[in-house]
Amino acid sequence: MQRIYDRREFIGKYFFLNSLIAGAPALLIGCGSKKDSPRLKDANINSNPCEDLSGLSENDLEVRTKAAYTIKSPLPDNLCSNCKLHIPPAAGKECGSCLLFKGPVYPSGYCIYWAPPT
C-alpha cells in the first residue's frame, strides 16, 4: 500500500531540504583552512615582539613589503638602527619603528629607503 503525502508534509520537507542546501556552504566555509584562522594566528605569535605583526592591516603589511623591509640587512653599514628614518625603541622595548611604515622594526633590519643619518 502506497502512502500519499499531504500538502503540509510536502511543504515541510521541501523547506527543510532547501534550508539544508542553503546552509551547507556556510558550514563548509567555517570548516575552511586553518591557515587563515585568527585563533591560530594569535597562538603562533613568536615570543619576539619585533616579529609581532598581528595588529597591522593588510594595507600596512603591503607598505612594508613594497619597502622591501628585511629583518637582517644585506649591507653591513646600512642598518635600521643607523637610518635617519628609524625611531629608537622606547624604554624597556626591544625593537623600534620606522617613519615610513607601521609595525616593529629590528635594529639590524633594512629597507630600500635607508637614509644616512645627518
Short mmCIF file of N, CA and C in Angstrom, two decimals:
data_model
loop_
_atom_site.label_atom_id
_atom_site.label_comp_id
_atom_site.label_asym_id
_atom_site.label_seq_id
_atom_site.Cartn_x
_atom_site.Cartn_y
_atom_site.Cartn_z
N MET A 1 0.83 -1.17 0.00
CA MET A 1 0.00 0.00 0.00
C MET A 1 0.88 1.24 0.00
N GLN A 2 0.65 2.14 -0.92
CA GLN A 2 1.43 3.36 -1.06
C GLN A 2 0.88 4.45 -0.15
N ARG A 3 1.83 5.18 0.45
CA ARG A 3 1.43 6.26 1.32
C ARG A 3 1.37 7.53 0.48
N ILE A 4 0.35 8.32 0.62
CA ILE A 4 0.19 9.57 -0.11
C ILE A 4 0.50 10.71 0.85
N TYR A 5 1.43 11.59 0.42
CA TYR A 5 1.81 12.73 1.25
C TYR A 5 0.76 13.83 1.11
N ASP A 6 0.48 14.46 2.22
CA ASP A 6 -0.42 15.61 2.12
C ASP A 6 0.41 16.87 1.85
N ARG A 7 -0.23 17.92 1.51
CA ARG A 7 0.44 19.16 1.12
C ARG A 7 1.30 19.72 2.25
N ARG A 8 0.84 19.69 3.47
CA ARG A 8 1.57 20.23 4.61
C ARG A 8 2.89 19.47 4.83
N GLU A 9 2.87 18.17 4.72
CA GLU A 9 4.07 17.36 4.89
C GLU A 9 5.07 17.62 3.75
N PHE A 10 4.55 17.74 2.52
CA PHE A 10 5.40 18.02 1.38
C PHE A 10 6.10 19.37 1.53
N ILE A 11 5.36 20.41 1.90
CA ILE A 11 5.94 21.75 2.07
C ILE A 11 6.97 21.75 3.19
N GLY A 12 6.71 21.06 4.28
CA GLY A 12 7.66 20.97 5.39
C GLY A 12 8.97 20.33 4.96
N LYS A 13 8.88 19.21 4.23
CA LYS A 13 10.10 18.55 3.75
C LYS A 13 10.81 19.40 2.71
N TYR A 14 10.08 20.12 1.88
CA TYR A 14 10.66 20.97 0.86
C TYR A 14 11.48 22.09 1.51
N PHE A 15 10.91 22.79 2.50
CA PHE A 15 11.63 23.87 3.17
C PHE A 15 12.81 23.36 3.98
N PHE A 16 12.68 22.20 4.60
CA PHE A 16 13.78 21.63 5.36
C PHE A 16 14.96 21.31 4.43
N LEU A 17 14.66 20.69 3.31
CA LEU A 17 15.70 20.34 2.36
C LEU A 17 16.37 21.59 1.77
N ASN A 18 15.59 22.61 1.43
CA ASN A 18 16.15 23.84 0.87
C ASN A 18 17.00 24.58 1.90
N SER A 19 16.57 24.62 3.15
CA SER A 19 17.38 25.29 4.17
C SER A 19 18.67 24.52 4.43
N LEU A 20 18.62 23.21 4.32
CA LEU A 20 19.82 22.40 4.48
C LEU A 20 20.80 22.67 3.34
N ILE A 21 20.30 22.76 2.13
CA ILE A 21 21.14 23.02 0.97
C ILE A 21 21.69 24.45 1.03
N ALA A 22 20.87 25.41 1.44
CA ALA A 22 21.32 26.80 1.51
C ALA A 22 22.33 27.01 2.64
N GLY A 23 22.23 26.28 3.73
CA GLY A 23 23.13 26.45 4.86
C GLY A 23 24.43 25.68 4.74
N ALA A 24 24.51 24.73 3.83
CA ALA A 24 25.71 23.91 3.68
C ALA A 24 26.95 24.74 3.34
N PRO A 25 26.89 25.70 2.41
CA PRO A 25 28.10 26.49 2.15
C PRO A 25 28.60 27.25 3.38
N ALA A 26 27.69 27.78 4.19
CA ALA A 26 28.12 28.49 5.40
C ALA A 26 28.84 27.54 6.35
N LEU A 27 28.37 26.32 6.45
CA LEU A 27 29.04 25.34 7.31
C LEU A 27 30.40 24.96 6.74
N LEU A 28 30.49 24.82 5.43
CA LEU A 28 31.76 24.45 4.81
C LEU A 28 32.79 25.57 4.90
N ILE A 29 32.35 26.83 4.82
CA ILE A 29 33.27 27.95 4.96
C ILE A 29 33.86 27.95 6.37
N GLY A 30 33.04 27.63 7.36
CA GLY A 30 33.52 27.55 8.73
C GLY A 30 34.54 26.45 8.93
N CYS A 31 34.53 25.46 8.08
CA CYS A 31 35.50 24.36 8.16
C CYS A 31 36.68 24.61 7.24
N GLY A 32 36.87 25.85 6.81
CA GLY A 32 37.92 26.17 5.85
C GLY A 32 39.31 26.02 6.41
N SER A 33 40.25 26.57 5.70
CA SER A 33 41.66 26.45 6.01
C SER A 33 41.99 27.00 7.39
N LYS A 34 42.74 26.25 8.15
CA LYS A 34 43.15 26.69 9.47
C LYS A 34 44.25 27.74 9.37
N LYS A 35 44.83 27.90 8.22
CA LYS A 35 45.91 28.86 8.00
C LYS A 35 45.42 30.29 8.24
N ASP A 36 44.18 30.60 7.86
CA ASP A 36 43.65 31.94 7.99
C ASP A 36 42.93 32.17 9.31
N SER A 37 42.91 31.20 10.16
CA SER A 37 42.17 31.31 11.41
C SER A 37 42.82 32.32 12.35
N PRO A 38 42.06 33.33 12.83
CA PRO A 38 42.65 34.30 13.75
C PRO A 38 43.11 33.67 15.05
N ARG A 39 42.44 32.62 15.48
CA ARG A 39 42.86 31.94 16.71
C ARG A 39 44.25 31.35 16.55
N LEU A 40 44.52 30.76 15.40
CA LEU A 40 45.84 30.18 15.17
C LEU A 40 46.89 31.26 14.97
N LYS A 41 46.52 32.40 14.39
CA LYS A 41 47.47 33.49 14.26
C LYS A 41 47.95 33.94 15.63
N ASP A 42 47.00 34.11 16.57
CA ASP A 42 47.36 34.53 17.91
C ASP A 42 48.21 33.49 18.61
N ALA A 43 47.96 32.22 18.36
CA ALA A 43 48.72 31.16 19.01
C ALA A 43 50.13 31.06 18.44
N ASN A 44 50.32 31.50 17.19
CA ASN A 44 51.63 31.37 16.55
C ASN A 44 52.52 32.60 16.71
N ILE A 45 52.06 33.59 17.45
CA ILE A 45 52.88 34.78 17.65
C ILE A 45 54.13 34.39 18.40
N ASN A 46 55.25 34.76 17.83
CA ASN A 46 56.53 34.41 18.45
C ASN A 46 56.72 35.23 19.72
N SER A 47 57.64 34.77 20.53
CA SER A 47 57.93 35.49 21.77
C SER A 47 58.69 36.78 21.48
N ASN A 48 59.24 36.93 20.28
CA ASN A 48 59.97 38.12 19.91
C ASN A 48 58.98 39.21 19.48
N PRO A 49 58.92 40.33 20.19
CA PRO A 49 57.96 41.38 19.84
C PRO A 49 58.25 42.05 18.50
N CYS A 50 59.47 41.92 18.00
CA CYS A 50 59.80 42.51 16.70
C CYS A 50 59.18 41.74 15.55
N GLU A 51 58.65 40.57 15.79
CA GLU A 51 58.01 39.76 14.76
C GLU A 51 56.50 39.76 14.87
N ASP A 52 55.95 40.50 15.83
CA ASP A 52 54.50 40.52 16.04
C ASP A 52 53.85 41.55 15.12
N LEU A 53 53.26 41.07 14.04
CA LEU A 53 52.59 41.93 13.07
C LEU A 53 51.08 41.77 13.15
N SER A 54 50.58 41.23 14.24
CA SER A 54 49.15 40.90 14.34
C SER A 54 48.26 42.14 14.34
N GLY A 55 48.74 43.30 14.77
CA GLY A 55 47.91 44.49 14.82
C GLY A 55 47.90 45.29 13.54
N LEU A 56 48.58 44.82 12.52
CA LEU A 56 48.68 45.58 11.27
C LEU A 56 47.61 45.16 10.27
N SER A 57 47.14 46.12 9.51
CA SER A 57 46.15 45.83 8.46
C SER A 57 46.87 45.29 7.22
N GLU A 58 46.10 44.82 6.27
CA GLU A 58 46.66 44.33 5.02
C GLU A 58 47.40 45.46 4.28
N ASN A 59 46.86 46.66 4.35
CA ASN A 59 47.48 47.80 3.70
C ASN A 59 48.84 48.11 4.34
N ASP A 60 48.91 48.05 5.68
CA ASP A 60 50.18 48.29 6.37
C ASP A 60 51.21 47.24 6.00
N LEU A 61 50.79 46.00 5.90
CA LEU A 61 51.71 44.93 5.51
C LEU A 61 52.21 45.11 4.09
N GLU A 62 51.33 45.61 3.23
CA GLU A 62 51.70 45.85 1.83
C GLU A 62 52.76 46.95 1.73
N VAL A 63 52.64 47.99 2.56
CA VAL A 63 53.63 49.08 2.57
C VAL A 63 54.99 48.53 3.00
N ARG A 64 54.99 47.66 4.03
CA ARG A 64 56.25 47.05 4.47
C ARG A 64 56.88 46.22 3.35
N THR A 65 56.04 45.49 2.62
CA THR A 65 56.52 44.66 1.52
C THR A 65 57.09 45.51 0.39
N LYS A 66 56.40 46.61 0.06
CA LYS A 66 56.87 47.48 -1.03
C LYS A 66 58.19 48.16 -0.66
N ALA A 67 58.41 48.38 0.63
CA ALA A 67 59.68 48.97 1.07
C ALA A 67 60.78 47.92 1.12
N ALA A 68 60.45 46.68 0.84
CA ALA A 68 61.40 45.56 0.85
C ALA A 68 62.11 45.44 2.19
N TYR A 69 61.35 45.61 3.26
CA TYR A 69 61.93 45.51 4.61
C TYR A 69 62.36 44.08 4.89
N THR A 70 63.57 43.93 5.41
CA THR A 70 64.08 42.63 5.83
C THR A 70 64.59 42.75 7.26
N ILE A 71 64.59 41.65 7.98
CA ILE A 71 65.00 41.69 9.38
C ILE A 71 66.51 41.70 9.55
N LYS A 72 67.23 41.36 8.49
CA LYS A 72 68.70 41.38 8.54
C LYS A 72 69.20 42.09 7.29
N SER A 73 69.97 43.12 7.51
CA SER A 73 70.46 43.94 6.40
C SER A 73 71.49 43.19 5.56
N PRO A 74 71.36 43.27 4.24
CA PRO A 74 72.38 42.67 3.37
C PRO A 74 73.64 43.54 3.29
N LEU A 75 73.53 44.78 3.71
CA LEU A 75 74.65 45.72 3.70
C LEU A 75 75.05 46.00 5.15
N PRO A 76 76.23 45.63 5.56
CA PRO A 76 76.61 45.72 6.97
C PRO A 76 76.55 47.14 7.55
N ASP A 77 76.74 48.16 6.74
CA ASP A 77 76.73 49.52 7.26
C ASP A 77 75.35 50.19 7.19
N ASN A 78 74.42 49.59 6.49
CA ASN A 78 73.09 50.17 6.34
C ASN A 78 72.08 49.40 7.18
N LEU A 79 71.97 49.78 8.42
CA LEU A 79 71.06 49.13 9.36
C LEU A 79 69.94 50.09 9.72
N CYS A 80 68.81 49.55 10.13
CA CYS A 80 67.72 50.40 10.59
C CYS A 80 68.17 51.25 11.78
N SER A 81 69.01 50.68 12.63
CA SER A 81 69.44 51.41 13.82
C SER A 81 70.26 52.66 13.49
N ASN A 82 70.88 52.72 12.31
CA ASN A 82 71.63 53.93 11.94
C ASN A 82 70.99 54.64 10.74
N CYS A 83 69.71 54.47 10.57
CA CYS A 83 68.95 55.13 9.49
C CYS A 83 68.31 56.40 10.05
N LYS A 84 68.22 57.40 9.22
CA LYS A 84 67.60 58.67 9.59
C LYS A 84 66.11 58.51 9.90
N LEU A 85 65.47 57.53 9.29
CA LEU A 85 64.02 57.32 9.44
C LEU A 85 63.65 56.39 10.60
N HIS A 86 64.65 55.84 11.27
CA HIS A 86 64.41 54.89 12.37
C HIS A 86 64.00 55.63 13.64
N ILE A 87 63.00 55.10 14.31
CA ILE A 87 62.57 55.60 15.61
C ILE A 87 63.08 54.61 16.64
N PRO A 88 63.97 55.03 17.54
CA PRO A 88 64.56 54.10 18.51
C PRO A 88 63.49 53.49 19.41
N PRO A 89 63.77 52.31 19.98
CA PRO A 89 62.80 51.67 20.86
C PRO A 89 62.58 52.49 22.13
N ALA A 90 61.36 52.42 22.63
CA ALA A 90 61.04 53.08 23.89
C ALA A 90 61.73 52.35 25.03
N ALA A 91 61.80 52.96 26.18
CA ALA A 91 62.46 52.35 27.33
C ALA A 91 61.80 51.01 27.65
N GLY A 92 62.60 49.97 27.77
CA GLY A 92 62.09 48.64 28.08
C GLY A 92 61.62 47.84 26.87
N LYS A 93 61.71 48.41 25.68
CA LYS A 93 61.29 47.72 24.45
C LYS A 93 62.52 47.23 23.70
N GLU A 94 62.34 46.18 22.91
CA GLU A 94 63.45 45.59 22.17
C GLU A 94 63.59 46.13 20.75
N CYS A 95 62.47 46.53 20.16
CA CYS A 95 62.54 46.95 18.77
C CYS A 95 61.92 48.34 18.60
N GLY A 96 62.42 49.04 17.61
CA GLY A 96 61.93 50.37 17.33
C GLY A 96 60.87 50.35 16.26
N SER A 97 60.75 51.48 15.57
CA SER A 97 59.79 51.57 14.48
C SER A 97 60.38 52.47 13.39
N CYS A 98 59.57 52.73 12.38
CA CYS A 98 60.04 53.49 11.23
C CYS A 98 59.05 54.59 10.90
N LEU A 99 59.55 55.67 10.35
CA LEU A 99 58.67 56.77 9.93
C LEU A 99 57.88 56.43 8.67
N LEU A 100 58.35 55.44 7.89
CA LEU A 100 57.71 55.11 6.61
C LEU A 100 56.55 54.13 6.72
N PHE A 101 56.63 53.20 7.66
CA PHE A 101 55.60 52.18 7.77
C PHE A 101 55.36 51.82 9.23
N LYS A 102 54.23 51.21 9.47
CA LYS A 102 53.84 50.83 10.83
C LYS A 102 54.41 49.47 11.20
N GLY A 103 54.48 49.25 12.49
CA GLY A 103 54.91 47.96 12.99
C GLY A 103 56.32 47.99 13.54
N PRO A 104 56.67 46.92 14.23
CA PRO A 104 58.01 46.84 14.83
C PRO A 104 59.10 46.66 13.79
N VAL A 105 60.30 47.16 14.14
CA VAL A 105 61.44 47.11 13.23
C VAL A 105 62.66 46.62 14.01
N TYR A 106 63.34 45.64 13.45
CA TYR A 106 64.58 45.15 14.04
C TYR A 106 65.66 46.23 13.91
N PRO A 107 66.51 46.41 14.91
CA PRO A 107 67.64 47.33 14.77
C PRO A 107 68.59 46.89 13.65
N SER A 108 68.66 45.58 13.42
CA SER A 108 69.54 45.05 12.38
C SER A 108 68.85 44.95 11.02
N GLY A 109 67.64 45.49 10.89
CA GLY A 109 66.86 45.40 9.66
C GLY A 109 67.33 46.37 8.59
N TYR A 110 66.63 46.33 7.46
CA TYR A 110 66.99 47.15 6.31
C TYR A 110 65.79 47.26 5.38
N CYS A 111 65.66 48.40 4.69
CA CYS A 111 64.69 48.54 3.61
C CYS A 111 65.33 49.39 2.52
N ILE A 112 64.69 49.46 1.36
CA ILE A 112 65.28 50.17 0.22
C ILE A 112 65.30 51.68 0.41
N TYR A 113 64.62 52.18 1.42
CA TYR A 113 64.58 53.62 1.67
C TYR A 113 65.56 54.03 2.76
N TRP A 114 66.58 53.23 3.02
CA TRP A 114 67.57 53.56 4.05
C TRP A 114 68.17 54.93 3.74
N ALA A 115 68.22 55.77 4.77
CA ALA A 115 68.77 57.11 4.60
C ALA A 115 69.89 57.31 5.63
N PRO A 116 71.03 57.82 5.20
CA PRO A 116 72.13 58.01 6.13
C PRO A 116 71.77 59.06 7.18
N PRO A 117 72.25 58.89 8.40
CA PRO A 117 71.98 59.89 9.44
C PRO A 117 72.70 61.19 9.11
N THR A 118 72.09 62.29 9.52
CA THR A 118 72.70 63.59 9.21
C THR A 118 73.43 64.14 10.40
#
